[in-house]
Amino acid sequence: MWLTIYFMSLILLIPVTIIGLNRKSEKKIAQWLIIDRLMYLLMACATVILMIRTFNHSPLLVSLKGVLAVIIILIIEIAFGHKQERSLSITWSVVITIVILITAAVGIITTLRSI
């Protein structure tokens, strides 16, 4: 169950972040930021529960997964902060999207290996 919640929230987090970063209105950006925060809160809760249950099997991979979850959250918050202060260039949006995708892929791989 928690693994499904983790994967679904991670999969939904990516398009929600992309959509939110491409909005023009500050009101729309704030709405998508709230949805984004709900998604990564679900992801973080599932990550913690999965970490507790699988730490004995593979402590290094599980610790890496926890660090990656924090990195995803930080990147998203920094990106939305820049977007709300000034417009975010297409280059930054693409770089942030690629970093989130790479981090999510590594998180998924570490999750599958630690089970």
Short mmCIF file of C-alpha atoms in Angstrom, two decimals:
data_model
loop_
_atom_site.label_atom_id
_atom_site.label_comp_id
_atom_site.label_asym_id
_atom_site.label_seq_id
_atom_site.Cartn_x
_atom_site.Cartn_y
_atom_site.Cartn_z
CA MET A 1 0.00 0.00 0.00
CA TRP A 2 2.69 2.51 0.99
CA LEU A 3 4.75 1.61 -2.03
CA THR A 4 1.77 2.34 -4.26
CA ILE A 5 1.19 5.68 -2.51
CA TYR A 6 4.88 6.52 -2.95
CA PHE A 7 4.92 5.71 -6.66
CA MET A 8 1.61 7.42 -7.43
CA SER A 9 2.54 10.60 -5.57
CA LEU A 10 5.95 10.66 -7.27
CA ILE A 11 4.41 10.11 -10.70
CA LEU A 12 1.79 12.83 -10.09
CA LEU A 13 4.37 15.19 -8.62
CA ILE A 14 6.20 15.58 -11.92
CA PRO A 15 3.30 16.87 -14.09
CA VAL A 16 1.91 18.98 -11.24
CA THR A 17 5.29 20.67 -10.87
CA ILE A 18 5.66 21.23 -14.61
CA ILE A 19 2.15 22.66 -14.91
CA GLY A 20 2.64 24.90 -11.88
CA LEU A 21 5.95 26.27 -13.13
CA ASN A 22 4.42 27.10 -16.51
CA ARG A 23 1.52 29.18 -15.18
CA LYS A 24 1.60 32.95 -15.68
CA SER A 25 -0.84 34.16 -13.01
CA GLU A 26 0.44 34.34 -9.43
CA LYS A 27 -2.90 33.00 -8.21
CA LYS A 28 -2.58 29.93 -10.45
CA ILE A 29 1.04 29.44 -9.40
CA ALA A 30 0.00 29.48 -5.74
CA GLN A 31 -2.81 26.99 -6.40
CA TRP A 32 -0.47 24.56 -8.13
CA LEU A 33 2.11 25.03 -5.36
CA ILE A 34 -0.48 23.91 -2.81
CA ILE A 35 -1.29 20.82 -4.90
CA ASP A 36 2.45 20.20 -5.30
CA ARG A 37 2.97 20.41 -1.55
CA LEU A 38 0.18 17.90 -0.97
CA MET A 39 1.81 15.52 -3.45
CA TYR A 40 5.25 15.72 -1.90
CA LEU A 41 3.80 15.49 1.60
CA LEU A 42 2.23 12.18 0.59
CA MET A 43 5.52 11.14 -0.99
CA ALA A 44 7.49 12.11 2.14
CA CYS A 45 5.13 10.23 4.48
CA ALA A 46 5.29 7.11 2.34
CA THR A 47 9.08 7.45 2.12
CA VAL A 48 9.44 7.59 5.89
CA ILE A 49 7.24 4.55 6.40
CA LEU A 50 9.06 2.61 3.68
CA MET A 51 12.40 3.64 5.16
CA ILE A 52 11.40 2.35 8.59
CA ARG A 53 10.28 -0.98 7.17
CA THR A 54 13.21 -1.59 4.81
CA PHE A 55 16.17 -0.01 6.64
CA ASN A 56 17.41 -3.36 7.99
CA HIS A 57 17.59 -4.86 4.49
CA SER A 58 19.56 -2.11 2.77
CA PRO A 59 20.51 0.85 4.98
CA LEU A 60 22.65 2.63 2.38
CA LEU A 61 20.05 2.57 -0.39
CA VAL A 62 17.25 3.50 1.99
CA SER A 63 19.26 6.46 3.32
CA LEU A 64 20.01 7.56 -0.25
CA LYS A 65 16.28 7.41 -1.04
CA GLY A 66 15.51 9.63 1.95
CA VAL A 67 18.12 12.17 0.88
CA LEU A 68 16.73 12.16 -2.66
CA ALA A 69 13.22 12.83 -1.36
CA VAL A 70 14.52 15.87 0.52
CA ILE A 71 16.39 17.05 -2.59
CA ILE A 72 13.20 16.82 -4.68
CA ILE A 73 11.31 18.90 -2.13
CA LEU A 74 14.07 21.52 -1.98
CA ILE A 75 14.31 21.81 -5.76
CA ILE A 76 10.55 22.25 -6.10
CA GLU A 77 10.37 24.89 -3.37
CA ILE A 78 13.31 26.83 -4.83
CA ALA A 79 11.80 26.67 -8.33
CA PHE A 80 8.40 27.93 -7.16
CA GLY A 81 10.12 30.64 -5.09
CA HIS A 82 11.96 31.89 -8.17
CA LYS A 83 8.78 31.67 -10.23
CA GLN A 84 6.81 33.78 -7.74
CA GLU A 85 9.54 36.43 -7.42
CA ARG A 86 10.19 36.78 -11.12
CA SER A 87 9.51 34.81 -14.24
CA LEU A 88 11.35 31.54 -14.58
CA SER A 89 13.13 31.12 -17.90
CA ILE A 90 12.45 28.12 -20.09
CA THR A 91 16.02 26.93 -19.53
CA TRP A 92 15.56 26.88 -15.75
CA SER A 93 12.23 25.13 -16.12
CA VAL A 94 13.79 22.43 -18.30
CA VAL A 95 16.79 22.00 -15.98
CA ILE A 96 14.56 21.72 -12.92
CA THR A 97 12.32 19.20 -14.70
CA ILE A 98 15.32 17.09 -15.73
CA VAL A 99 16.79 17.16 -12.22
CA ILE A 100 13.44 16.12 -10.73
CA LEU A 101 13.10 13.30 -13.28
CA ILE A 102 16.63 12.02 -12.61
CA THR A 103 16.14 12.22 -8.86
CA ALA A 104 12.78 10.47 -9.14
CA ALA A 105 14.29 7.71 -11.31
CA VAL A 106 17.09 7.13 -8.81
CA GLY A 107 14.50 7.13 -6.00
CA ILE A 108 12.43 4.51 -7.81
CA ILE A 109 15.49 2.35 -8.48
CA THR A 110 16.61 2.54 -4.85
CA THR A 111 13.09 1.71 -3.70
CA LEU A 112 12.92 -1.36 -5.90
CA ARG A 113 16.38 -2.52 -4.83
CA SER A 114 15.70 -2.06 -1.12
CA ILE A 115 12.54 -4.17 -1.12
#
